[in-house]
Coordinates of C-alpha atoms in Angstrom, one line a residue:
Chain A
M922 CA 20.1 12.1 -3.6
K923 CA 19.7 8.5 -4.9
E924 CA 15.7 8.3 -4.3
K925 CA 15.3 11.4 -6.4
E926 CA 17.5 10.0 -9.0
L927 CA 14.9 6.6 -9.0
I928 CA 12.0 8.5 -8.6
Q929 CA 13.0 10.4 -12.2
I930 CA 13.6 7.2 -13.7
I931 CA 9.6 6.1 -12.3
T932 CA 8.6 9.2 -13.6
K933 CA 10.4 9.1 -16.8
T934 CA 9.6 4.9 -17.2
L935 CA 5.6 5.3 -16.4
D936 CA 4.9 9.0 -17.9
S937 CA 1.8 9.2 -15.4
K938 CA 0.6 12.7 -14.9
Y939 CA 0.3 11.9 -10.9
I940 CA 3.4 11.4 -9.7
G941 CA 4.7 14.5 -8.3
D942 CA 2.6 15.6 -4.9
D943 CA 2.6 13.0 -2.0
C944 CA -0.8 12.0 -2.7
A945 CA -2.7 11.4 -6.0
Y946 CA -5.7 13.2 -6.1
L947 CA -7.8 10.6 -8.6
K948 CA -10.9 13.2 -9.4
D949 CA -13.4 10.4 -11.1
L950 CA -13.3 8.5 -7.9
G951 CA -13.2 11.8 -5.6
I952 CA -10.2 10.6 -3.6
T953 CA -6.6 11.3 -2.8
I954 CA -4.5 8.1 -2.3
S955 CA -1.1 8.1 -0.6
Q956 CA 1.5 5.2 0.3
D957 CA 4.4 5.2 2.6
S958 CA 6.8 2.6 4.0
L959 CA 8.9 2.3 7.1
V960 CA 11.6 0.0 6.8
E961 CA 13.5 -1.2 9.7
D962 CA 17.4 0.2 10.3
V963 CA 16.4 2.5 7.5
H964 CA 13.5 4.6 9.0
F965 CA 13.4 3.4 12.8
K966 CA 15.3 1.0 14.6
L967 CA 13.0 -1.0 17.6
S968 CA 15.7 -0.2 20.2
Y969 CA 14.0 2.8 21.0
M970 CA 10.5 2.6 19.7
T971 CA 8.0 0.4 20.9
P972 CA 5.5 -1.5 18.6
F973 CA 2.3 0.8 20.1
Q974 CA 5.0 3.7 18.9
L975 CA 5.8 2.0 15.7
G976 CA 2.0 1.1 14.6
Y977 CA 1.3 4.6 15.5
K978 CA 3.5 6.5 13.9
A979 CA 3.3 4.5 10.8
V980 CA -0.4 5.0 10.4
M981 CA 0.3 8.9 11.8
V982 CA 2.6 9.6 8.5
N983 CA 0.0 8.6 6.1
I984 CA -2.6 10.4 8.0
S985 CA -0.6 13.3 7.6
D986 CA -0.3 13.3 3.6
I987 CA -3.9 13.0 3.1
C988 CA -4.3 16.2 5.1
A989 CA -1.1 17.5 3.2
S990 CA -3.2 17.1 0.1
G991 CA -6.4 18.5 1.9
A992 CA -8.7 15.6 1.8
E993 CA -10.4 14.1 4.9
P994 CA -8.6 10.6 6.1
K995 CA -10.9 7.8 5.5
Y996 CA -9.4 4.5 5.0
L997 CA -6.2 3.0 5.8
T998 CA -4.9 -0.6 4.2
I999 CA -1.7 -2.2 6.3
S1000 CA 0.6 -4.2 4.8
L1001 CA 3.5 -5.9 7.9
S1002 CA 6.0 -7.9 6.9
L1003 CA 7.8 -9.3 10.0
P1004 CA 10.6 -11.8 11.0
K1005 CA 9.6 -15.7 11.9
D1006 CA 10.3 -15.3 15.5
T1007 CA 8.4 -11.9 16.0
Q1008 CA 6.3 -12.4 19.2
N1009 CA 2.1 -12.3 18.8
S1010 CA 2.3 -9.3 21.6
F1011 CA 4.0 -7.4 18.7
V1012 CA 1.4 -7.4 16.2
K1013 CA -1.2 -6.8 18.9
D1014 CA 0.6 -3.6 20.2
F1015 CA 1.6 -2.5 16.8
Y1016 CA -2.3 -2.6 15.6
E1017 CA -3.7 -1.1 19.3
G1018 CA -1.0 2.0 18.1
A1019 CA -2.4 1.7 14.8
K1020 CA -5.9 2.3 15.9
F1021 CA -5.3 5.1 18.5
A1022 CA -3.5 7.0 15.9
A1023 CA -6.2 6.2 13.1
N1024 CA -8.9 7.7 15.5
G1025 CA -11.9 7.0 13.2
V1026 CA -9.7 6.6 10.4
E1027 CA -10.9 3.1 9.5
I1028 CA -8.5 0.5 8.8
V1029 CA -9.7 -2.3 6.3
G1030 CA -7.1 -4.2 5.1
G1031 CA -3.7 -5.0 4.1
D1032 CA -2.0 -7.9 4.6
I1033 CA 0.6 -9.8 6.9
T1034 CA 3.9 -11.6 5.6
G1035 CA 7.4 -13.3 6.3
G1036 CA 10.3 -11.3 6.1
D1037 CA 14.0 -10.5 7.2
K1038 CA 13.2 -7.4 9.1
V1039 CA 10.0 -5.2 10.1
F1040 CA 8.4 -3.2 7.0
I1041 CA 5.5 -1.5 7.2
S1042 CA 3.5 -0.3 4.0
I1043 CA 0.5 1.8 4.5
T1044 CA -2.1 3.3 1.9
A1045 CA -4.2 6.0 3.0
I1046 CA -7.5 7.1 1.4
G1047 CA -9.0 10.4 1.7
S1048 CA -12.4 12.1 0.4
S1049 CA -12.1 15.5 -1.7
K1050 CA -15.9 15.8 -0.6
N1051 CA -16.5 19.5 0.1
R1052 CA -12.3 20.2 0.0
K1053 CA -10.3 21.6 -1.9
I1054 CA -7.5 19.7 -2.8
S1055 CA -4.3 21.4 -3.0
S1056 CA -1.1 20.7 -5.3
R1057 CA 2.6 21.6 -4.7
K1058 CA 2.4 23.5 -8.1
N1059 CA -0.4 25.7 -6.7
A1060 CA 2.1 28.6 -5.5
Q1061 CA 1.7 31.8 -6.7
A1062 CA 3.6 35.6 -5.6
G1063 CA 1.5 37.2 -3.7
Q1064 CA 0.8 34.1 -1.0
K1065 CA 1.4 34.0 2.5
I1066 CA 3.6 31.0 3.5
I1067 CA 2.2 29.5 7.0
V1068 CA 3.0 26.7 9.1
S1069 CA 0.9 25.2 11.9
G1070 CA 4.0 24.6 14.5
P1071 CA 7.1 24.1 15.4
H1072 CA 9.7 22.8 13.7
G1073 CA 13.4 20.4 14.5
S1074 CA 11.6 19.1 17.3
S1075 CA 11.3 15.5 16.2
A1076 CA 15.0 15.7 14.8
A1077 CA 16.2 16.8 18.2
G1078 CA 14.0 14.0 19.8
L1079 CA 15.6 11.2 17.1
K1080 CA 18.9 12.6 18.0
L1081 CA 18.4 11.8 22.0
L1082 CA 16.8 8.6 21.1
L1083 CA 19.8 7.8 19.3
D1084 CA 22.3 8.5 22.4
N1085 CA 20.1 6.7 24.5
Q1086 CA 18.2 9.7 26.6
H1087 CA 15.1 10.1 27.0
T1088 CA 14.4 13.8 28.5
P1089 CA 13.3 16.1 27.2
Q1090 CA 9.8 14.4 27.2
T1091 CA 8.6 17.2 24.3
L1092 CA 11.2 16.4 22.0
I1093 CA 11.2 12.9 22.7
N1094 CA 7.2 12.7 22.1
A1095 CA 7.5 14.8 18.9
H1096 CA 9.7 11.7 17.0
L1097 CA 7.5 9.0 18.6
M1098 CA 3.9 10.1 18.9
P1099 CA 3.9 13.2 16.2
K1100 CA 0.5 14.5 15.4
A1101 CA -0.9 14.8 11.5
Q1102 CA -2.6 18.1 11.6
V1103 CA -6.1 17.1 10.8
E1104 CA -8.3 20.0 11.9
F1105 CA -5.6 22.6 10.7
S1106 CA -5.6 21.6 6.8
K1107 CA -9.5 20.9 7.3
K1108 CA -9.6 24.3 7.9
I1109 CA -7.8 25.7 4.7
A1110 CA -9.1 23.0 2.7
T1111 CA -12.9 24.0 3.2
A1112 CA -12.4 27.4 3.4
A1113 CA -10.2 28.0 0.1
T1114 CA -11.9 29.2 -2.7
S1115 CA -8.6 29.6 -5.1
D1116 CA -6.0 27.2 -5.5
Y1117 CA -3.2 26.7 -2.8
A1118 CA 0.2 24.8 -2.1
M1119 CA 0.2 22.7 0.9
M1120 CA 2.6 19.8 1.9
D1121 CA 3.4 18.0 5.4
S1122 CA 7.0 18.9 6.7
S1123 CA 7.8 14.6 6.5
D1124 CA 11.1 15.4 5.1
G1125 CA 12.0 18.8 7.0
L1126 CA 10.8 22.6 6.7
M1127 CA 13.4 23.4 3.6
D1128 CA 12.7 20.5 1.7
A1129 CA 8.9 21.3 1.5
L1130 CA 9.4 25.3 0.9
S1131 CA 12.2 23.7 -2.3
Q1132 CA 9.7 21.0 -3.4
I1133 CA 6.9 23.9 -3.9
A1134 CA 9.5 26.6 -5.2
Q1135 CA 10.3 24.2 -7.5
A1136 CA 7.0 22.4 -8.7
S1137 CA 5.0 26.5 -8.9
N1138 CA 8.7 28.1 -10.4
V1139 CA 8.8 30.8 -7.3
K1140 CA 10.7 32.0 -4.8
M1141 CA 9.8 30.9 -1.1
S1142 CA 10.8 34.2 0.7
I1143 CA 11.1 33.2 4.5
D1144 CA 11.9 35.0 7.9
F1145 CA 14.3 33.2 9.7
S1146 CA 12.9 34.8 13.1
K1147 CA 9.4 33.9 12.3
I1148 CA 9.8 30.0 12.2
P1149 CA 8.3 28.6 15.5
F1150 CA 10.6 25.8 17.2
D1151 CA 10.7 24.5 20.6
K1152 CA 13.1 26.5 22.8
E1153 CA 14.8 22.8 24.2
I1154 CA 16.3 22.1 21.0
K1155 CA 19.1 24.8 21.5
I1156 CA 20.9 22.1 23.5
F1157 CA 21.8 21.2 20.1
N1158 CA 24.6 23.4 18.9
N1159 CA 23.0 22.9 15.1
W1160 CA 19.7 24.0 16.3
Q1161 CA 19.6 25.7 13.6
D1162 CA 20.0 23.1 10.8
L1163 CA 17.3 20.7 12.7
V1164 CA 14.9 23.4 12.2
F1165 CA 15.6 23.9 8.6
Y1166 CA 16.1 20.2 7.8
G1167 CA 14.9 17.9 10.7
G1168 CA 12.4 15.7 9.4
E1169 CA 9.2 14.1 10.7
D1170 CA 7.6 17.0 12.6
Y1171 CA 4.6 16.6 10.4
Q1172 CA 3.6 20.3 9.9
I1173 CA 1.5 21.7 7.2
I1174 CA 3.5 24.0 5.4
A1175 CA 0.7 26.1 2.9
T1176 CA 0.6 28.8 0.7
I1177 CA -2.2 31.2 1.1
E1178 CA -4.1 34.1 -0.3
E1179 CA -4.1 36.8 2.4
G1180 CA -7.5 37.2 2.4
L1181 CA -8.3 33.4 3.4
L1182 CA -6.4 33.9 6.9
K1183 CA -9.0 35.6 8.9
K1184 CA -10.9 32.4 8.3
L1185 CA -8.3 30.4 10.0
H1186 CA -6.4 30.2 13.2
G1187 CA -3.1 28.8 14.7
Y1188 CA -1.2 29.4 12.3
T1189 CA 2.2 31.2 11.9
I1190 CA 3.3 33.6 8.9
I1191 CA 7.0 32.7 7.9
G1192 CA 7.0 34.5 5.1
E1193 CA 5.6 35.2 1.5
V1194 CA 5.7 33.5 -2.0
E1195 CA 7.5 35.9 -4.5
K1196 CA 8.2 35.9 -8.5
A1197 CA 11.5 33.5 -9.3
E1198 CA 13.6 36.6 -10.7
K1199 CA 16.4 34.1 -11.7
D1200 CA 16.0 30.6 -10.1
F1201 CA 13.2 29.0 -8.0
G1202 CA 14.5 28.2 -4.7
V1203 CA 13.9 29.4 -0.9
E1204 CA 15.4 32.9 0.7
V1205 CA 16.0 33.0 3.9
N1206 CA 15.6 36.3 5.6
Y1207 CA 18.0 37.0 8.3
E1208 CA 18.3 40.1 10.9
N1209 CA 20.9 41.7 9.2
H1210 CA 21.3 39.4 5.6
K1211 CA 19.4 36.8 3.6
E1212 CA 20.6 33.8 1.8
F1213 CA 19.2 32.1 -1.2
Y1214 CA 19.2 28.4 -1.5
T1215 CA 18.5 26.4 -4.8
P1216 CA 16.5 23.3 -4.6
K1217 CA 19.7 21.4 -5.6
Q1218 CA 21.9 23.3 -2.8
I1219 CA 19.0 22.2 -0.2
D1220 CA 19.3 18.7 -1.6
E1221 CA 22.7 18.4 -0.8
K1222 CA 22.3 20.0 3.0
L1223 CA 19.6 17.5 3.4
Y1224 CA 22.0 14.6 2.0
N1225 CA 24.9 15.7 4.5
H1226 CA 23.1 16.3 7.3
F1227 CA 21.1 13.4 7.6
Chain G
M166 CA -0.4 -21.5 9.9
K167 CA 0.8 -18.6 11.9
E168 CA -0.5 -16.2 9.6
K169 CA -3.8 -17.2 10.0
E170 CA -3.2 -16.8 13.8
L171 CA -1.8 -13.3 13.1
I172 CA -4.8 -12.4 10.9
Q173 CA -6.8 -13.2 14.0
I174 CA -5.6 -10.9 16.7
I175 CA -5.5 -8.1 14.2
T176 CA -8.9 -8.6 13.3
K177 CA -9.9 -8.6 16.9
T178 CA -7.7 -6.0 17.8
L179 CA -9.0 -3.7 15.1
D180 CA -12.6 -5.1 15.5
S181 CA -13.5 -3.7 11.9
K182 CA -16.0 -5.1 9.5
Y183 CA -14.0 -4.9 6.5
I184 CA -11.4 -7.4 7.3
G185 CA -12.4 -10.8 5.8
D186 CA -12.4 -10.5 2.1
D187 CA -9.3 -9.9 -0.4
C188 CA -10.5 -6.6 -1.0
A189 CA -12.3 -3.8 1.3
Y190 CA -15.7 -2.5 -0.5
L191 CA -16.0 1.0 0.7
K192 CA -19.4 1.7 -0.2
D193 CA -19.3 5.7 0.3
L194 CA -17.0 6.0 -1.9
G195 CA -17.6 3.5 -4.8
I196 CA -14.3 1.5 -4.3
T197 CA -12.8 -1.3 -3.8
I198 CA -9.2 -1.5 -2.4
S199 CA -6.7 -4.2 -1.8
Q200 CA -3.1 -4.3 -0.5
D201 CA -0.6 -7.4 -1.0
S202 CA 3.1 -7.3 -0.5
L203 CA 5.7 -9.7 -2.2
V204 CA 8.9 -10.2 -0.1
E205 CA 12.2 -11.6 -2.0
D206 CA 13.1 -15.3 -0.9
V207 CA 9.8 -15.4 1.0
H208 CA 7.4 -14.9 -2.5
F209 CA 9.7 -15.0 -5.1
K210 CA 13.4 -15.4 -5.9
L211 CA 15.3 -13.2 -8.0
S212 CA 17.1 -16.2 -9.4
Y213 CA 14.5 -17.2 -11.5
M214 CA 12.7 -14.1 -12.4
T215 CA 13.9 -10.6 -14.3
P216 CA 13.1 -7.3 -12.7
F217 CA 10.3 -7.2 -15.7
Q218 CA 8.6 -10.5 -14.6
L219 CA 8.8 -9.5 -11.2
G220 CA 7.0 -5.6 -11.9
Y221 CA 4.6 -7.7 -14.1
K222 CA 3.6 -10.1 -11.5
A223 CA 3.4 -7.7 -8.8
V224 CA 0.9 -5.5 -10.4
M225 CA -1.3 -8.4 -11.9
V226 CA -1.8 -10.1 -8.4
N227 CA -3.3 -6.7 -7.5
I228 CA -5.3 -6.3 -10.2
S229 CA -6.6 -9.6 -9.9
D230 CA -7.5 -8.6 -6.5
I231 CA -9.6 -6.3 -7.8
C232 CA -11.2 -8.4 -10.3
A233 CA -12.1 -11.0 -7.6
S234 CA -14.3 -8.2 -5.8
G235 CA -16.3 -7.4 -8.9
A236 CA -15.0 -3.8 -9.5
E237 CA -13.1 -2.0 -12.2
P238 CA -9.1 -1.8 -12.0
K239 CA -8.6 1.6 -12.1
Y240 CA -5.3 3.0 -10.2
L241 CA -2.4 1.6 -8.3
T242 CA 0.4 2.7 -6.0
I243 CA 3.6 1.0 -5.6
S244 CA 6.1 1.1 -2.7
L245 CA 9.5 -0.8 -3.4
S246 CA 12.4 -1.2 -1.0
L247 CA 15.4 -2.2 -2.7
P248 CA 18.6 -3.3 -1.3
K249 CA 21.4 -0.1 -1.8
D250 CA 23.3 -1.8 -4.7
T251 CA 20.4 -2.3 -7.3
Q252 CA 21.1 -1.1 -10.4
N253 CA 19.1 1.8 -11.9
S254 CA 18.1 -0.8 -14.5
F255 CA 16.1 -2.9 -12.2
V256 CA 14.1 -0.1 -11.2
K257 CA 13.4 0.9 -15.0
D258 CA 12.7 -2.8 -16.2
F259 CA 10.7 -3.2 -12.9
Y260 CA 8.2 -0.5 -13.9
E261 CA 8.4 -1.3 -17.7
G262 CA 6.9 -4.7 -16.4
A263 CA 4.5 -3.2 -14.0
K264 CA 3.1 -0.7 -16.5
F265 CA 2.6 -3.9 -19.3
A266 CA 0.7 -5.8 -16.5
A267 CA -1.3 -2.5 -15.8
N268 CA -2.4 -2.2 -19.2
G269 CA -4.4 1.1 -18.9
V270 CA -4.8 0.7 -14.7
E271 CA -3.0 4.1 -13.6
I272 CA -0.1 3.9 -11.9
V273 CA -0.6 7.0 -9.7
G274 CA 2.4 6.9 -6.8
G275 CA 3.6 5.0 -3.9
D276 CA 7.4 5.4 -2.8
I277 CA 10.9 3.9 -3.2
T278 CA 13.0 3.1 -0.1
G279 CA 16.0 1.1 0.9
G280 CA 16.1 -1.9 2.4
D281 CA 18.3 -5.6 3.2
K282 CA 16.2 -7.5 0.4
V283 CA 13.4 -6.1 -2.6
F284 CA 10.2 -5.8 -0.9
I285 CA 7.1 -4.8 -3.1
S286 CA 3.9 -3.6 -1.8
I287 CA 0.9 -2.4 -4.3
T288 CA -2.4 -0.9 -3.3
A289 CA -4.9 -1.4 -6.3
I290 CA -8.4 0.6 -6.3
G291 CA -10.9 -0.5 -8.2
S292 CA -14.5 1.3 -9.2
S293 CA -17.6 -0.3 -8.2
K294 CA -19.8 1.7 -10.7
N295 CA -22.1 -0.5 -12.5
R296 CA -20.9 -3.4 -11.0
K297 CA -22.2 -5.6 -8.2
I298 CA -19.7 -6.2 -5.7
S299 CA -18.7 -9.7 -4.4
S300 CA -18.2 -11.2 -1.0
R301 CA -17.0 -14.8 -0.2
K302 CA -19.9 -14.4 2.3
N303 CA -22.7 -15.0 -0.1
A304 CA -22.4 -18.6 -1.5
Q305 CA -26.0 -20.0 -1.2
A306 CA -27.2 -23.9 -1.7
G307 CA -28.2 -24.2 -5.2
Q308 CA -25.6 -21.6 -6.7
K309 CA -23.1 -23.3 -9.5
I310 CA -19.6 -23.4 -8.6
I311 CA -17.5 -22.2 -11.8
V312 CA -14.2 -21.6 -13.0
S313 CA -12.3 -19.3 -15.1
G314 CA -9.7 -22.1 -16.3
P315 CA -6.9 -24.7 -15.3
H316 CA -5.3 -24.8 -12.1
G317 CA -2.1 -26.3 -10.8
S318 CA -0.2 -24.7 -13.7
S319 CA 1.4 -21.7 -11.8
A320 CA 2.7 -24.3 -9.0
A321 CA 4.2 -26.7 -11.3
G322 CA 6.0 -24.1 -13.0
L323 CA 7.2 -22.8 -10.0
K324 CA 8.4 -26.5 -9.5
L325 CA 10.2 -26.5 -12.6
L326 CA 12.2 -23.2 -11.8
L327 CA 13.1 -24.2 -8.7
D328 CA 14.8 -27.1 -10.0
N329 CA 16.1 -24.9 -12.8
Q330 CA 14.4 -26.1 -15.6
H331 CA 12.8 -23.7 -18.4
T332 CA 10.2 -26.0 -20.1
P333 CA 7.2 -26.6 -20.4
Q334 CA 6.9 -23.0 -21.6
T335 CA 3.1 -22.7 -20.6
L336 CA 3.8 -24.0 -16.9
I337 CA 7.0 -21.8 -16.6
N338 CA 4.8 -18.7 -18.2
A339 CA 1.6 -19.6 -16.3
H340 CA 3.8 -19.3 -12.9
L341 CA 6.2 -16.0 -13.8
M342 CA 3.5 -14.1 -16.3
P343 CA 0.0 -14.9 -15.0
K344 CA -3.0 -13.1 -16.5
A345 CA -5.5 -11.5 -14.3
Q346 CA -9.2 -12.5 -15.4
V347 CA -10.6 -9.0 -16.1
E348 CA -13.0 -9.5 -18.5
F349 CA -14.4 -12.8 -17.1
S350 CA -14.7 -11.1 -13.6
K351 CA -16.6 -8.0 -15.6
K352 CA -18.7 -10.2 -16.9
I353 CA -20.0 -11.6 -13.6
A354 CA -20.2 -8.2 -11.5
T355 CA -21.9 -6.4 -14.8
A356 CA -24.6 -9.1 -15.3
A357 CA -25.1 -10.2 -11.9
T358 CA -28.3 -9.1 -10.4
S359 CA -28.2 -11.0 -7.0
D360 CA -25.5 -11.7 -4.7
Y361 CA -22.8 -14.1 -5.5
A362 CA -19.2 -15.2 -3.9
M363 CA -16.0 -14.7 -6.1
M364 CA -12.4 -15.4 -5.2
D365 CA -9.3 -15.3 -7.3
S366 CA -7.2 -18.8 -7.0
S367 CA -3.9 -16.7 -5.3
D368 CA -3.6 -19.5 -2.7
G369 CA -4.9 -22.4 -4.6
L370 CA -8.4 -23.8 -5.9
M371 CA -9.1 -25.7 -2.7
D372 CA -8.0 -22.7 -0.3
A373 CA -10.3 -20.3 -2.4
L374 CA -13.4 -23.0 -2.1
S375 CA -12.4 -23.4 2.0
Q376 CA -12.6 -19.7 2.3
I377 CA -16.2 -19.1 0.5
A378 CA -17.7 -22.4 2.7
Q379 CA -16.5 -21.2 5.8
A380 CA -17.3 -17.5 5.4
S381 CA -20.8 -18.4 3.9
N382 CA -21.2 -21.5 5.9
V383 CA -22.1 -23.9 3.3
K384 CA -20.7 -27.0 1.6
M385 CA -18.7 -27.0 -1.7
S386 CA -19.2 -29.9 -4.0
I387 CA -17.5 -30.1 -6.6
D388 CA -16.4 -32.8 -9.2
F389 CA -12.8 -33.8 -9.7
S390 CA -13.2 -34.9 -13.2
K391 CA -14.2 -31.4 -14.2
I392 CA -11.6 -29.3 -12.8
P393 CA -9.5 -28.2 -15.8
F394 CA -5.4 -28.1 -15.8
D395 CA -3.1 -28.3 -18.2
K396 CA -2.5 -31.7 -18.8
E397 CA 1.6 -30.8 -19.0
I398 CA 1.3 -30.7 -15.2
K399 CA 1.1 -35.1 -15.5
I400 CA 5.0 -34.9 -15.5
F401 CA 4.4 -34.5 -11.5
N402 CA 3.9 -37.7 -9.5
N403 CA 1.8 -35.2 -7.6
W404 CA 0.0 -33.5 -10.0
Q405 CA -3.7 -33.8 -8.3
D406 CA -1.8 -32.1 -5.5
L407 CA -1.4 -29.2 -7.6
V408 CA -4.3 -28.6 -9.0
F409 CA -6.0 -28.6 -5.8
Y410 CA -3.3 -26.8 -3.1
G411 CA -1.0 -25.2 -6.1
G412 CA -1.5 -21.5 -5.8
E413 CA -1.0 -18.1 -7.7
D414 CA -3.3 -19.3 -10.8
Y415 CA -5.3 -16.3 -10.4
Q416 CA -8.2 -18.0 -12.3
I417 CA -11.4 -16.9 -10.9
I418 CA -13.9 -18.9 -8.5
A419 CA -17.2 -18.1 -7.9
T420 CA -20.6 -18.9 -7.2
I421 CA -23.3 -18.3 -9.4
E422 CA -27.1 -18.4 -10.0
E423 CA -27.8 -20.9 -13.0
G424 CA -29.9 -18.4 -14.5
L425 CA -26.7 -15.9 -14.9
L426 CA -25.0 -18.9 -16.6
K427 CA -26.2 -18.0 -20.0
K428 CA -24.9 -14.5 -19.7
L429 CA -21.3 -15.6 -19.5
H430 CA -18.8 -17.9 -21.5
G431 CA -15.5 -19.2 -21.3
Y432 CA -16.5 -20.8 -17.7
T433 CA -16.3 -24.2 -16.5
I434 CA -19.0 -25.6 -14.0
I435 CA -17.0 -28.0 -11.5
G436 CA -19.8 -28.2 -8.7
E437 CA -22.5 -27.2 -6.8
V438 CA -22.8 -25.0 -3.4
E439 CA -24.8 -27.0 -0.7
K440 CA -26.2 -26.6 2.7
A441 CA -23.5 -27.6 5.1
E442 CA -25.5 -30.3 7.1
K443 CA -22.9 -30.7 9.7
D444 CA -19.5 -29.0 9.0
F445 CA -19.2 -26.5 6.2
G446 CA -16.2 -27.6 4.3
V447 CA -15.3 -28.8 0.5
E448 CA -16.4 -32.1 -0.8
V449 CA -14.5 -33.9 -3.6
N450 CA -16.6 -36.0 -5.5
Y451 CA -14.0 -38.9 -7.2
E452 CA -15.4 -41.4 -10.0
N453 CA -15.9 -43.8 -6.9
H454 CA -16.1 -42.2 -3.9
K455 CA -16.2 -38.7 -2.4
E456 CA -14.1 -36.9 0.3
F457 CA -15.5 -34.1 2.6
Y458 CA -12.4 -31.7 3.8
T459 CA -13.1 -29.1 6.5
P460 CA -11.1 -25.6 6.4
K461 CA -8.8 -26.8 9.0
Q462 CA -7.8 -30.1 7.1
I463 CA -7.5 -28.1 4.0
D464 CA -4.8 -25.8 5.6
E465 CA -2.9 -28.4 7.1
K466 CA -2.6 -29.9 3.4
L467 CA -1.5 -26.5 2.4
Y468 CA 1.0 -25.8 5.2
N469 CA 2.3 -29.4 4.6
H470 CA 2.7 -29.0 0.8
F471 CA 4.1 -25.7 0.1

């Protein structure tokens, strides 16, 4: 909760039109830009991640931000802060992982400094050339809500890792080596002819739906039965919470005009954008009942669960 | 020394043509980009800096990097990691300082996370439109070496602050509230018609000269008597070391064709680029003798002094 309070302070102090989406769209330069940090013992623990995996994931989450904007990921800069006793091999492996994740996106700079813990801050730059750039403000009643893949797997993998378990491998991999939806988002951004909302599910499915609902002042109405998830997460009693509130799956969530769907593939329609009658928020339709959540309720759930 | 060793590992792992200058020049996008981090108790102490000053300086050093590339500073993203018990007023004051330093350069994004210590990582973006971009590889024999202002003041100010002294104010200010050379670098980058080398003196005058000598394979020959410095630093016995090796003055150091000088003002010529006969490096001419320093010797001096 405190993070959102601080973001409000920052937004108020800066009075900038750019703060809001994960990426800022700098129209005059034809780019989108995003910067994200990973802090040891806050966002990850070295007990369950190799330096290669850490470099991989740090880059991938930033590429995912660019994908969510609709831009083409082009360049990265990496700042790395390391404790004094860090082995040289850590740096080599970290950058090997970073390069593997970058997969053609060029790492062009950054710096390396000392510190008490491992701190990584990465900036990603995307090109808006021949792309229509998304905004979470762009959801409109009548649009279909689509996702690129399963939710809950990464959070399930993290639970296993924290419990010192290393199977099922699909769940572990979902957490340690997620994939940004480069092709999926490209299809949308190059085919779109009208405004659309798009986010990645870095902070979970419900958070993304809630953010879009709030920014666009709409109701995001989804069917629970349609949300794709990996059946292996059912080993957890609270698997429904993992699907809703588990983060770091880095799937794409978008609100799309129905006419555009025929140009896409690999998506799952999970619901539809509706007008917000009274409150904006997320409506979940179950087999026999439905429930409505305000962004505040979703924030509280997120805060209590994770 | 270790930092340079690690940069070699990174350069080798990435095999990227971009690593080398403080900014990467992304020609296809018409931008230069730089990312720099400041870590509490490594780069600064909160005992002698207010949050406003910290926000100010963190932004200013990144704007300075863009200026050194010759580009026009346009946008910034800020990642801030803060201990849990940080007051909200810290965040407000930090961003007030950041905005003051930005002075029209727009802060468009970033993130805020938890951590053990204050960690700041800022990315700056500059536009290369109507500018000739510099590179430290561009120094050529015959060019004049110019600087935009005095060296040593910031390091002298830091020494005073660490000694809990708060005067002379000019030295304290030089350390806490440095100014990026926005107009000076603009003049050079808009007037230049041929290649030139340019850096800021973030790591000290000798380091900048050494980096240019090494990248361009030249001898940087300077006259000690011509280097501008604030007379107040003479309160320190080792004031000559402060002038040479003290960092964070954020002055501009450039190698310029003589013909271009008439279009500039406010510069001081401190020497000339010469062919490297045997070794590249920095030659310092004193009244009655001269001394030659290889980059390795300069690194050692830097390491031993600071």
